[in-house]
PDB file of C-alpha atoms and ligand atoms in Angstrom:
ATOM      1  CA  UNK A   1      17.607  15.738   4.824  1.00  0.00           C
ATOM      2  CA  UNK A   2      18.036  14.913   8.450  1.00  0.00           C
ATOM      3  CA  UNK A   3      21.645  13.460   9.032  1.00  0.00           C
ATOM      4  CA  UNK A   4      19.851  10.653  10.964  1.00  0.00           C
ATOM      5  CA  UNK A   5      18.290   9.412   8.279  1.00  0.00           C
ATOM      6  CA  UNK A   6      21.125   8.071   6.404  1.00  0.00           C
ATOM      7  CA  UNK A   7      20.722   5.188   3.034  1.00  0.00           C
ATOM      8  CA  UNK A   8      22.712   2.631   4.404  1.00  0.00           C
ATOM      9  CA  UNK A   9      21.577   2.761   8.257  1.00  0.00           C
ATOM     10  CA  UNK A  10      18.714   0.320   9.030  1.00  0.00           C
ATOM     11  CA  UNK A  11      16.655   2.792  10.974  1.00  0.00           C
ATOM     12  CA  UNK A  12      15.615   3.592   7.743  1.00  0.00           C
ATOM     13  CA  UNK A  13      12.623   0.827   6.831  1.00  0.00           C
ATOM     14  CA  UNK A  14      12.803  -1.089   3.672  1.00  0.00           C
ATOM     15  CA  UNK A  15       9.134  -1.443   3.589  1.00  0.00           C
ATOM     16  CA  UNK A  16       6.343   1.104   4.394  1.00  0.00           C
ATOM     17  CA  UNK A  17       3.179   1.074   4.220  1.00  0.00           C
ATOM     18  CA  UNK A  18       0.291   3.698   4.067  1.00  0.00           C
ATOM     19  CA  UNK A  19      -3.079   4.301   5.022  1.00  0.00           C
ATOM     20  CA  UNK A  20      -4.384   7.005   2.784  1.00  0.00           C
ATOM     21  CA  UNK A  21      -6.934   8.684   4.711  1.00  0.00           C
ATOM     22  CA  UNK A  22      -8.915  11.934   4.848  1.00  0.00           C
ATOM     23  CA  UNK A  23      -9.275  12.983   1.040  1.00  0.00           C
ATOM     24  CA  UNK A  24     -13.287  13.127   1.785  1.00  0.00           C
ATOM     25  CA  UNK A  25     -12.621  15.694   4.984  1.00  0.00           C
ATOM     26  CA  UNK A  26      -9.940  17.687   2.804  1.00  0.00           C
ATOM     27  CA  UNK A  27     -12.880  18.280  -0.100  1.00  0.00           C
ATOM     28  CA  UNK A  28     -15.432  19.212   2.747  1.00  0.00           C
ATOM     29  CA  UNK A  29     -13.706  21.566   4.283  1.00  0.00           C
ATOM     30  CA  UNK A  30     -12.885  23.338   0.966  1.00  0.00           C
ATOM     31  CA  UNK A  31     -16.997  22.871   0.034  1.00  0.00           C
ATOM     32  CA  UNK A  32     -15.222  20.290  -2.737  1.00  0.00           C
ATOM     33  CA  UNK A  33     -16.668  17.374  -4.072  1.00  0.00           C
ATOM     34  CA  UNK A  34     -15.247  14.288  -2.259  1.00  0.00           C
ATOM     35  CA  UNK A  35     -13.251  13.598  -5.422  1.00  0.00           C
ATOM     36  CA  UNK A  36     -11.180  16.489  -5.302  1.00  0.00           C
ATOM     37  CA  UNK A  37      -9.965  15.616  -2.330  1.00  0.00           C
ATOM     38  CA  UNK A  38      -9.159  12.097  -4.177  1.00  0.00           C
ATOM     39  CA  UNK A  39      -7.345  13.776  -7.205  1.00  0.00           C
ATOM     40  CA  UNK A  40      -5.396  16.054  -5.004  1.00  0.00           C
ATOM     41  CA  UNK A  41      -4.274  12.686  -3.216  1.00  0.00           C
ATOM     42  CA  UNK A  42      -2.945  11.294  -6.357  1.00  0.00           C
ATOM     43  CA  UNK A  43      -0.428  14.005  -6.152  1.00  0.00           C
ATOM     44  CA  UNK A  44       0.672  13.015  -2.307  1.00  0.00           C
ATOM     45  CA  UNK A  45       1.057   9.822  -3.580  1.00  0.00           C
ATOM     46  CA  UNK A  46       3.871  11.263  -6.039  1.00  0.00           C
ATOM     47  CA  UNK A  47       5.332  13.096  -3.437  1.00  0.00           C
ATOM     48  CA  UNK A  48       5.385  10.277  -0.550  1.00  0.00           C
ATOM     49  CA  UNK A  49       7.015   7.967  -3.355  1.00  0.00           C
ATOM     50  CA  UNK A  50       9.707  10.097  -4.383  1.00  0.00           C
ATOM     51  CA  UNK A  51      10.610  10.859  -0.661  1.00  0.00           C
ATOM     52  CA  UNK A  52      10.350   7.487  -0.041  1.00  0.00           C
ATOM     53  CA  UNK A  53      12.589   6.976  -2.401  1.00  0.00           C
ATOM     54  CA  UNK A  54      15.103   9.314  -1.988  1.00  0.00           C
ATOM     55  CA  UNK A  55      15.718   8.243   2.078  1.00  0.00           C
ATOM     56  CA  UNK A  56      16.075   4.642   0.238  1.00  0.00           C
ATOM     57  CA  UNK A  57      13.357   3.010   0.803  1.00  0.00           C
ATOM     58  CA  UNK A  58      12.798  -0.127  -1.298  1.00  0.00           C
ATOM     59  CA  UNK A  59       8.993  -1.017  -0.849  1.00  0.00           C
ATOM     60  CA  UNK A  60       6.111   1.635  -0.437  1.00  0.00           C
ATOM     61  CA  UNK A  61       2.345  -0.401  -0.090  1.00  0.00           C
ATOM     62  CA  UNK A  62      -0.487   2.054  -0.683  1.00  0.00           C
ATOM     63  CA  UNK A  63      -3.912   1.596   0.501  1.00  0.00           C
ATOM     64  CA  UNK A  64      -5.902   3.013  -2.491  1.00  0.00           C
ATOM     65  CA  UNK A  65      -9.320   0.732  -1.947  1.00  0.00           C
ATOM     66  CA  UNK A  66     -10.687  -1.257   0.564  1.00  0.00           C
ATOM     67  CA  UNK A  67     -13.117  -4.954   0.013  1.00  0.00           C
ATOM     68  CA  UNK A  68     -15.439  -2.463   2.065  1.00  0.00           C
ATOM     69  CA  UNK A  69     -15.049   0.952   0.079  1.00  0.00           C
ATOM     70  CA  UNK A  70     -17.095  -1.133  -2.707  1.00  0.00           C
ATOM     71  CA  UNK A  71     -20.181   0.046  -0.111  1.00  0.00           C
ATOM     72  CA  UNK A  72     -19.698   4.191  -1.441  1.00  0.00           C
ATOM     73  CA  UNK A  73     -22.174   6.038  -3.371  1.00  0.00           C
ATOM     74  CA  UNK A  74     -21.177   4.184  -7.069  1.00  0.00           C
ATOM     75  CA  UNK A  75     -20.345   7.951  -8.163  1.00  0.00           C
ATOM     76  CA  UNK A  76     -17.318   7.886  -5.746  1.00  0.00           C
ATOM     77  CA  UNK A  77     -16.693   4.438  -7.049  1.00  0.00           C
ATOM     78  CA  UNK A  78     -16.581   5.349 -10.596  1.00  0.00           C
ATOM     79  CA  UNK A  79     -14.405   8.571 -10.060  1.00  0.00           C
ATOM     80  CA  UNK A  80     -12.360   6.840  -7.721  1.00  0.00           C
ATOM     81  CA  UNK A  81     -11.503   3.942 -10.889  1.00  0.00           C
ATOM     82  CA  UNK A  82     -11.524   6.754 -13.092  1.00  0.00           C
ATOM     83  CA  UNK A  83      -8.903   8.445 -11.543  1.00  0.00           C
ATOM     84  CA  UNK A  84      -6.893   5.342 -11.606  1.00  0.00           C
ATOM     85  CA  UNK A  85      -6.739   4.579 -14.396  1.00  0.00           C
ATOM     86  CA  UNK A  86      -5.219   8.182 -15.265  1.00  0.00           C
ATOM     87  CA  UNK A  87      -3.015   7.622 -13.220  1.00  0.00           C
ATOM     88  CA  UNK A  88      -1.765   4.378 -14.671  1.00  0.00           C
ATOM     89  CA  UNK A  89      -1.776   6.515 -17.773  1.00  0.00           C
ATOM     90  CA  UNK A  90       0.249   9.341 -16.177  1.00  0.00           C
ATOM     91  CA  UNK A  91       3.150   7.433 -14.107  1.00  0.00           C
ATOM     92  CA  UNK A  92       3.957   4.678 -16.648  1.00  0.00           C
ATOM     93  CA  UNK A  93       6.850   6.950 -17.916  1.00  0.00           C
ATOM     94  CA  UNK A  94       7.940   7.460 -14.573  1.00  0.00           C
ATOM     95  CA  UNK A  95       8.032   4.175 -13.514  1.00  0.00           C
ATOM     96  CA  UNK A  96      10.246   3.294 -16.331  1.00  0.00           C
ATOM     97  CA  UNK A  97      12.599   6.536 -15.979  1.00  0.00           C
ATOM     98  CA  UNK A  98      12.931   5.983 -12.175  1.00  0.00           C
ATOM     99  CA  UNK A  99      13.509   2.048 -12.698  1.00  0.00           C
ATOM    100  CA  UNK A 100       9.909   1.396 -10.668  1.00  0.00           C
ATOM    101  CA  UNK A 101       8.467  -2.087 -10.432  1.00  0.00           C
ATOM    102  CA  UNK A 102       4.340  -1.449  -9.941  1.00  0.00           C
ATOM    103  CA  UNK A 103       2.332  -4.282  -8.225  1.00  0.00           C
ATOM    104  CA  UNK A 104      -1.428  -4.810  -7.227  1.00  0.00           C
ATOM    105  CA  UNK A 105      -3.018  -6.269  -4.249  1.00  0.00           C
ATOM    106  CA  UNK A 106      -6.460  -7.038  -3.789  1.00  0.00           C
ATOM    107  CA  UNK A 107      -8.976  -9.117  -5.560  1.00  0.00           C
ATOM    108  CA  UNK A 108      -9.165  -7.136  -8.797  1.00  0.00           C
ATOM    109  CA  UNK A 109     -11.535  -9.326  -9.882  1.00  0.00           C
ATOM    110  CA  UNK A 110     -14.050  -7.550  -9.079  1.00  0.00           C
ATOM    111  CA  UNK A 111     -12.860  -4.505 -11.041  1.00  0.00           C
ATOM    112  CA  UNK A 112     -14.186  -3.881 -14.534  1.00  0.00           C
ATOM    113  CA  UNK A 113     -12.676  -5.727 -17.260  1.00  0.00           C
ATOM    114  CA  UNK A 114     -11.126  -2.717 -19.303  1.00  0.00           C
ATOM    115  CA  UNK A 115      -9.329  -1.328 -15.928  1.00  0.00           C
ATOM    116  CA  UNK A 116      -8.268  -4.845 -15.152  1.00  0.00           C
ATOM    117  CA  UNK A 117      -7.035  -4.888 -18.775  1.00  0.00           C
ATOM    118  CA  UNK A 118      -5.147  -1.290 -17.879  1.00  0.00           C
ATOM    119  CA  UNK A 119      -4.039  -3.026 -14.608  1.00  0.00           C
ATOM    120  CA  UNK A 120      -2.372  -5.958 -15.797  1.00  0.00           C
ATOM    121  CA  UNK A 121      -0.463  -4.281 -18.970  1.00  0.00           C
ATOM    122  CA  UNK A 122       0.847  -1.573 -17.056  1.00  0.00           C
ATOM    123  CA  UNK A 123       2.265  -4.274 -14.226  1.00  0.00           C
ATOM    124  CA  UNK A 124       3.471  -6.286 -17.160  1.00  0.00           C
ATOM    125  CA  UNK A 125       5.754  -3.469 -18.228  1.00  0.00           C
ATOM    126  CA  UNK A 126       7.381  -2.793 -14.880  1.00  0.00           C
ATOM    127  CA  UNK A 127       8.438  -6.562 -14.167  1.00  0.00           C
ATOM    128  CA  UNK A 128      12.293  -5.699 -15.179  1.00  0.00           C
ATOM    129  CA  UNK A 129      12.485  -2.785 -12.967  1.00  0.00           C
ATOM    130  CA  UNK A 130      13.920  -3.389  -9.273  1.00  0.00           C
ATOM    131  CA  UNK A 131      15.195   0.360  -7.814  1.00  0.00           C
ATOM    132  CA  UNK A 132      12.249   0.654  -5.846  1.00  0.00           C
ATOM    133  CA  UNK A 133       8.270  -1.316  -5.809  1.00  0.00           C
ATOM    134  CA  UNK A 134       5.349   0.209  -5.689  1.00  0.00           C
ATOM    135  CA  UNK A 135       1.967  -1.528  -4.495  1.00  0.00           C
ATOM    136  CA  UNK A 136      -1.233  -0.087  -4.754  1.00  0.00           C
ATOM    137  CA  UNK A 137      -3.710  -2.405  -2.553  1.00  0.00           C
ATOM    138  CA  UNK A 138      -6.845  -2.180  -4.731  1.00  0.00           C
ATOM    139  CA  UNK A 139     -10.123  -3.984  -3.591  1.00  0.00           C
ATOM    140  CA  UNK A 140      -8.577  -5.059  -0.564  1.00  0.00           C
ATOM    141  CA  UNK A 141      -9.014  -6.309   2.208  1.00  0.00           C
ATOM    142  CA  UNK A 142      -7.136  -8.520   5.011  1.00  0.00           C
ATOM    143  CA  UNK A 143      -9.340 -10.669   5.812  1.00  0.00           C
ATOM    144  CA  UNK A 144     -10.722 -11.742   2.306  1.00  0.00           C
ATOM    145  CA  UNK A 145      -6.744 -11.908   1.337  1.00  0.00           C
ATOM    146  CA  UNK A 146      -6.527 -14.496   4.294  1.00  0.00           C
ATOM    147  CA  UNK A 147      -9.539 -16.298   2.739  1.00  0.00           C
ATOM    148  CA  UNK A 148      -8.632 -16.313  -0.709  1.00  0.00           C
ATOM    149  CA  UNK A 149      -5.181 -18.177   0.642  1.00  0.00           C
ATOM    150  CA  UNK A 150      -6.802 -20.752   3.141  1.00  0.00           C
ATOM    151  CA  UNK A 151      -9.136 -21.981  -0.030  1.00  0.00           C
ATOM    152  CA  UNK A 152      -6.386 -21.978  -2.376  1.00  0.00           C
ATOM    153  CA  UNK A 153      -4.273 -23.942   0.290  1.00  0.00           C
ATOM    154  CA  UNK A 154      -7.511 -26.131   0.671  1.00  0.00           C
ATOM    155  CA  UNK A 155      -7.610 -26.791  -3.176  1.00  0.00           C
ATOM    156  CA  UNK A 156      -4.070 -28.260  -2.678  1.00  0.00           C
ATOM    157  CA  UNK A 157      -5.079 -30.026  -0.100  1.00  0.00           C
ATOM    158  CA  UNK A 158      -8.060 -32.091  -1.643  1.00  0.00           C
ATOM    159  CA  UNK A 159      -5.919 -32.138  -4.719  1.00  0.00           C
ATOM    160  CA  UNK A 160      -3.109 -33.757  -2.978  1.00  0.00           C
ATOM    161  CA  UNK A 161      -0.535 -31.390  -3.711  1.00  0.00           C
ATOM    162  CA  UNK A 162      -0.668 -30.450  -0.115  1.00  0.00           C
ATOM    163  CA  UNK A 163      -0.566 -32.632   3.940  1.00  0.00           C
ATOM    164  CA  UNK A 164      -2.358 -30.651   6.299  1.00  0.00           C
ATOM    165  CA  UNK A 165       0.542 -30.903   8.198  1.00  0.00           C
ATOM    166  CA  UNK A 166       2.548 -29.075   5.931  1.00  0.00           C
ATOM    167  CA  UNK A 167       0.861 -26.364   6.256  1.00  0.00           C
ATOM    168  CA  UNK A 168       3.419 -23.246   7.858  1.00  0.00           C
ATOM    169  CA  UNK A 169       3.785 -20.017   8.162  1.00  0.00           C
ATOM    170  CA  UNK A 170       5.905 -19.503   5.876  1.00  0.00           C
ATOM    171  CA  UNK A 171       3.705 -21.308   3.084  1.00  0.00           C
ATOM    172  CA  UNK A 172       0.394 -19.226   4.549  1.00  0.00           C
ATOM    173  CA  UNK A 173       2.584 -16.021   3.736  1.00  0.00           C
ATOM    174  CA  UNK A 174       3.439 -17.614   0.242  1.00  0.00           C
ATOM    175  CA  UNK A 175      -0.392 -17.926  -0.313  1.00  0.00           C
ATOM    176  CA  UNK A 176      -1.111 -14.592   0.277  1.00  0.00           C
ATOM    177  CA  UNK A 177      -1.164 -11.218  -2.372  1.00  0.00           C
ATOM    178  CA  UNK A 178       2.293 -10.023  -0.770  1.00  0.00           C
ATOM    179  CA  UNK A 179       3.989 -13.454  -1.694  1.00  0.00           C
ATOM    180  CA  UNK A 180       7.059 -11.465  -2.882  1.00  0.00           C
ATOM    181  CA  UNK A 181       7.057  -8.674  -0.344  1.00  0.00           C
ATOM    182  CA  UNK A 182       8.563  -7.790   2.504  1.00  0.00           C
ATOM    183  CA  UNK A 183       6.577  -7.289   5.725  1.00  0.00           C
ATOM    184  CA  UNK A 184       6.055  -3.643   6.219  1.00  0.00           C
ATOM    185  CA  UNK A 185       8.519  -2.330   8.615  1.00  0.00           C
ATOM    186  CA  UNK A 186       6.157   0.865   9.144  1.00  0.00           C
ATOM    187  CA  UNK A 187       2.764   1.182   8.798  1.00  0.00           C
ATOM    188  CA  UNK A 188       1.725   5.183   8.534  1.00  0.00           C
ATOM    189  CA  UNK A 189      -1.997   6.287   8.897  1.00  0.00           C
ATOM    190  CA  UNK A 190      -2.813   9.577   8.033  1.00  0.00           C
ATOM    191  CA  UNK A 191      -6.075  11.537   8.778  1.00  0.00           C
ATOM    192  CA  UNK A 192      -6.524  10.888  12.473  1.00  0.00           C
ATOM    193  CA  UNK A 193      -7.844   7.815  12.921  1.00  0.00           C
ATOM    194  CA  UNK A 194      -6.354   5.065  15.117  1.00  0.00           C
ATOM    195  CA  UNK A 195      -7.049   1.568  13.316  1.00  0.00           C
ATOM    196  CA  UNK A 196      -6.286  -0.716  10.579  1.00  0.00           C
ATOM    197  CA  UNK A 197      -9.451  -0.893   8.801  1.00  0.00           C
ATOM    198  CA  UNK A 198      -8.580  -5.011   7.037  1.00  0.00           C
ATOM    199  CA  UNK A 199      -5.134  -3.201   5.794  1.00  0.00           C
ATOM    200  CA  UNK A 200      -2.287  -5.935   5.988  1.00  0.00           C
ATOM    201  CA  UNK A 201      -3.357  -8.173   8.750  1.00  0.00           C
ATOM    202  CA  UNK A 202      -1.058 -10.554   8.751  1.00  0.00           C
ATOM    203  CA  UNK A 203       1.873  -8.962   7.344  1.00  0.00           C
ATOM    204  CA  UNK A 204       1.232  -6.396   9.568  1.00  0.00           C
ATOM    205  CA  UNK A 205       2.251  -8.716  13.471  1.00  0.00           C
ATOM    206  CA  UNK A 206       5.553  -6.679  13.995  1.00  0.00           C
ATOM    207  CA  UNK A 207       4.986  -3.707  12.083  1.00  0.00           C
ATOM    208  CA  UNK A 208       5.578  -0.422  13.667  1.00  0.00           C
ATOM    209  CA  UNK A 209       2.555   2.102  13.316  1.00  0.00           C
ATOM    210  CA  UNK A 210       2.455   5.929  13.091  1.00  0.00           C
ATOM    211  CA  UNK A 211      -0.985   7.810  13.064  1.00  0.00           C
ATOM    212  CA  UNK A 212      -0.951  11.805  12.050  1.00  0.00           C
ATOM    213  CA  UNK A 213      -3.949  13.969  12.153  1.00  0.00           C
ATOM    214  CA  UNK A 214      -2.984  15.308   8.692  1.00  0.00           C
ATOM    215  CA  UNK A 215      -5.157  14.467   5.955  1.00  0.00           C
ATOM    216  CA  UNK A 216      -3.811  12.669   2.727  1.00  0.00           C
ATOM    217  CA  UNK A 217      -3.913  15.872   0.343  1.00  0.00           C
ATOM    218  CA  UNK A 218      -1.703  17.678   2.699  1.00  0.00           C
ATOM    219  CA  UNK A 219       1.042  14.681   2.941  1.00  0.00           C
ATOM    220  CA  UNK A 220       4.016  15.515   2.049  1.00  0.00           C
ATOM    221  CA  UNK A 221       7.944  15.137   2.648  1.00  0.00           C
ATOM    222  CA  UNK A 222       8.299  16.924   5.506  1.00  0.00           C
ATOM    223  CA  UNK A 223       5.569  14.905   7.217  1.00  0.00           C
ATOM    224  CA  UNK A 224       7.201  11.175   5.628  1.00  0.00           C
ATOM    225  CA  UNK A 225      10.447  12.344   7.049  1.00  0.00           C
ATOM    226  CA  UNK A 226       8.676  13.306  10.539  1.00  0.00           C
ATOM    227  CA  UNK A 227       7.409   9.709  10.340  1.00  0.00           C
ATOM    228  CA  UNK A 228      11.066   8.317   9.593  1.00  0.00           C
ATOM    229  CA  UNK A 229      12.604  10.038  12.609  1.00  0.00           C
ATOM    230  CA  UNK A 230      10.257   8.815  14.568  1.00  0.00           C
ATOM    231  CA  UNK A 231      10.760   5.117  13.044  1.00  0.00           C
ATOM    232  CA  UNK A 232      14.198   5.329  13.557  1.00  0.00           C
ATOM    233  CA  UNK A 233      14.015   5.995  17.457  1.00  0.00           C
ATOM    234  CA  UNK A 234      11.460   2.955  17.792  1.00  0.00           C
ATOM    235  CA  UNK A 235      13.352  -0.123  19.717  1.00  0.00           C
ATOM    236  CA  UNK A 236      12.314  -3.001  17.324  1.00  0.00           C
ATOM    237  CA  UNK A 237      11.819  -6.718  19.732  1.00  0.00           C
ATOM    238  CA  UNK A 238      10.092  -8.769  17.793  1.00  0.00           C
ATOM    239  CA  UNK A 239       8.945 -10.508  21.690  1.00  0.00           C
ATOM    240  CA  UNK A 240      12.509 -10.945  22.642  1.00  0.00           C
ATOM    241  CA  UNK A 241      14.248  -9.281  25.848  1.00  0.00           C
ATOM    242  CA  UNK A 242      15.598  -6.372  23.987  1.00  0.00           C
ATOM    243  CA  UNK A 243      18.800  -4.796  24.380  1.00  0.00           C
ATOM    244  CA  UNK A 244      18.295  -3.028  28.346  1.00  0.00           C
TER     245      UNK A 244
HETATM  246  C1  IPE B 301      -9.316   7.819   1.738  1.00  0.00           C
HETATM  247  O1  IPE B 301     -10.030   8.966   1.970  1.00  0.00           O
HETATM  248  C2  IPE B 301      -9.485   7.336   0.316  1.00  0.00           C
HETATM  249  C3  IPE B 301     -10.356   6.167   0.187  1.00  0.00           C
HETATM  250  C4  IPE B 301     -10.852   5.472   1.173  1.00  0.00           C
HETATM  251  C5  IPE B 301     -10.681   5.751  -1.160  1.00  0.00           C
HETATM  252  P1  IPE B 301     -11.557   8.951   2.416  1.00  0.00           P
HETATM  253  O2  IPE B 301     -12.398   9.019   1.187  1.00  0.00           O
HETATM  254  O3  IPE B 301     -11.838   7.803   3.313  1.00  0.00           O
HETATM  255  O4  IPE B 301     -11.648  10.316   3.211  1.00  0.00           O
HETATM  256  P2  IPE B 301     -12.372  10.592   4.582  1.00  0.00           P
HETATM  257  O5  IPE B 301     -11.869   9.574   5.575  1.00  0.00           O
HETATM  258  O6  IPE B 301     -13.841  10.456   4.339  1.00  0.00           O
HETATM  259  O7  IPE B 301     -11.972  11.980   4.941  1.00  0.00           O
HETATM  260  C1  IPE B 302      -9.305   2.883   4.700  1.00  0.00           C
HETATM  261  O1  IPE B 302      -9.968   4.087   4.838  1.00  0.00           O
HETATM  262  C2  IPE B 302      -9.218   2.508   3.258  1.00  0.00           C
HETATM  263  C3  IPE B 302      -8.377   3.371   2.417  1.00  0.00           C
HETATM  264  C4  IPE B 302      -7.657   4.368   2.821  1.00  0.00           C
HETATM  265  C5  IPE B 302      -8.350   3.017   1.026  1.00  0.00           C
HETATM  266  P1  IPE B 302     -11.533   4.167   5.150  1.00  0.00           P
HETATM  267  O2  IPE B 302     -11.864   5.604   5.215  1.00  0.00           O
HETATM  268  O3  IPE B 302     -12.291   3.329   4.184  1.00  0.00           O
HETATM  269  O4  IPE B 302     -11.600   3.462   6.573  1.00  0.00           O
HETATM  270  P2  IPE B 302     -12.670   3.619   7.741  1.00  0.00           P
HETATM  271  O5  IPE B 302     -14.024   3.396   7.129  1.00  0.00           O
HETATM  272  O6  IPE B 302     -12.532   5.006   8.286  1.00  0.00           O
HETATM  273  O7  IPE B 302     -12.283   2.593   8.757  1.00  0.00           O
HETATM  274 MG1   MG B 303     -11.700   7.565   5.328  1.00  0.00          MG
END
């Protein structure tokens, strides 16, 4: 472990977030079905978590499904679901040995009604556990996240509950699927690509990004903790004059 990157020193961020890109190149270059690539990146989730963890990081947000993934070939669709709902099967345990509280974002739904079923139980049986939260952004997308909040807000509104004028920031951000989080403090991208694709728009205004070329199968510690050094050198403003 790099010295720099000590528990209690806030270089380290409480929050990150991660893009989980390139299983589909990973399989092709292998001549693999594009859902090897996905089940190998079940096991760089493990491995991001636990490093996550171990630097002390309280909050890791995965990007597992996009609103727009829904437009693959339905085979990818079903083994990507499939493979989901293993892995709710696999990781209960270790959410409950390691003290893990498991969340969803998204608009789930849309999912089927068994693996919604899967969803909810498994979330139901982490609520207790606060050493570290895991959320798995499933079926989502910013932008339909922002919409489902403006009509519930709207609701309260016509209802009364609500003045237009009451309407803040801070009460958009209560609206939203991350109600309880954090805003990411670092948003990682892996597999080369340079945008956001609808991940965490709004959560996302001061969030420091990092883009590697590697693809998600071949994430592991050493590149989370290259991603954490560089974190910890970034001079955070948040618009202000800085420090120089
Ligand atoms: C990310 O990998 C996983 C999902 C979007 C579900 P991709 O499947 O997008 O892999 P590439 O980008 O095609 O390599
Ligand atoms: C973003 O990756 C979504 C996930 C990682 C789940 P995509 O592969 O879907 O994004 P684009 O299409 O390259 O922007
Ligand atoms: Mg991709």
């Amino acid at each position: 472990m790099d010295p720099g990157l000590r528990r209690d020193d806030n270089t380290v961020p409480t929050h990150i977030a991660i893009i989980m890109d390139g299983n589909g190149r990973w399989a092709k270059a292998r001549g693999l079905p594009r859902t090897a690539g996905h089940k190998k990146g079940a096991e760089s989730l493990r491995r991001a978590m636990n490093a996550c963890r171990k630097h002390g990081v309280k909050h890791l947000t995965v990007y597992a499904f996009s609103s727009e993934n829904w437009n693959r070939p339905a085979d990818e669709i079903n083994d990507l679901m499939q493979l989901l709902q293993h892995y709710l099967r696999n990781e209960l345990q270790t959410l409950h040995e390691n003290q893990i509280r498991l969340r969803f974002i998204g608009d789930l739904s849309q999912l089927d009604e068994h693996l919604r079923e899967q969803v909810d139980e498994t979330v139901n049986q982490t609520t207790r556990h606060s050493q570290f939260n895991l959320t798995i952004a499933l079926s989502y997308g910013g932008r339909q996240e922002i919409t489902r909040a403006v009509q519930k807000l709207a609701k309260d509104i016509q209802a009364g509950r609500l003045k237009p004028e009451q309407v803040t920031e801070q009460i958009i951000a209560g609206a939203l699927d991350t109600a309880e989080l954090p805003e990411p403090d670092l948003l990682i991208r892996t597999g080369g690509e340079q945008r956001i694709s609808n991940f965490l728009l709004w959560q996302s205004a001061y969030t420091e990004f990092y883009f590697c070329d590697t693809l998600w199968p071949d994430f592991g510690e050493s590149e989370l903790e290259a991603a954490l050094q560089d974190f910890s050198k970034r001079e955070r403003r948040f618009g202000t004059a800085g420090e120089s």
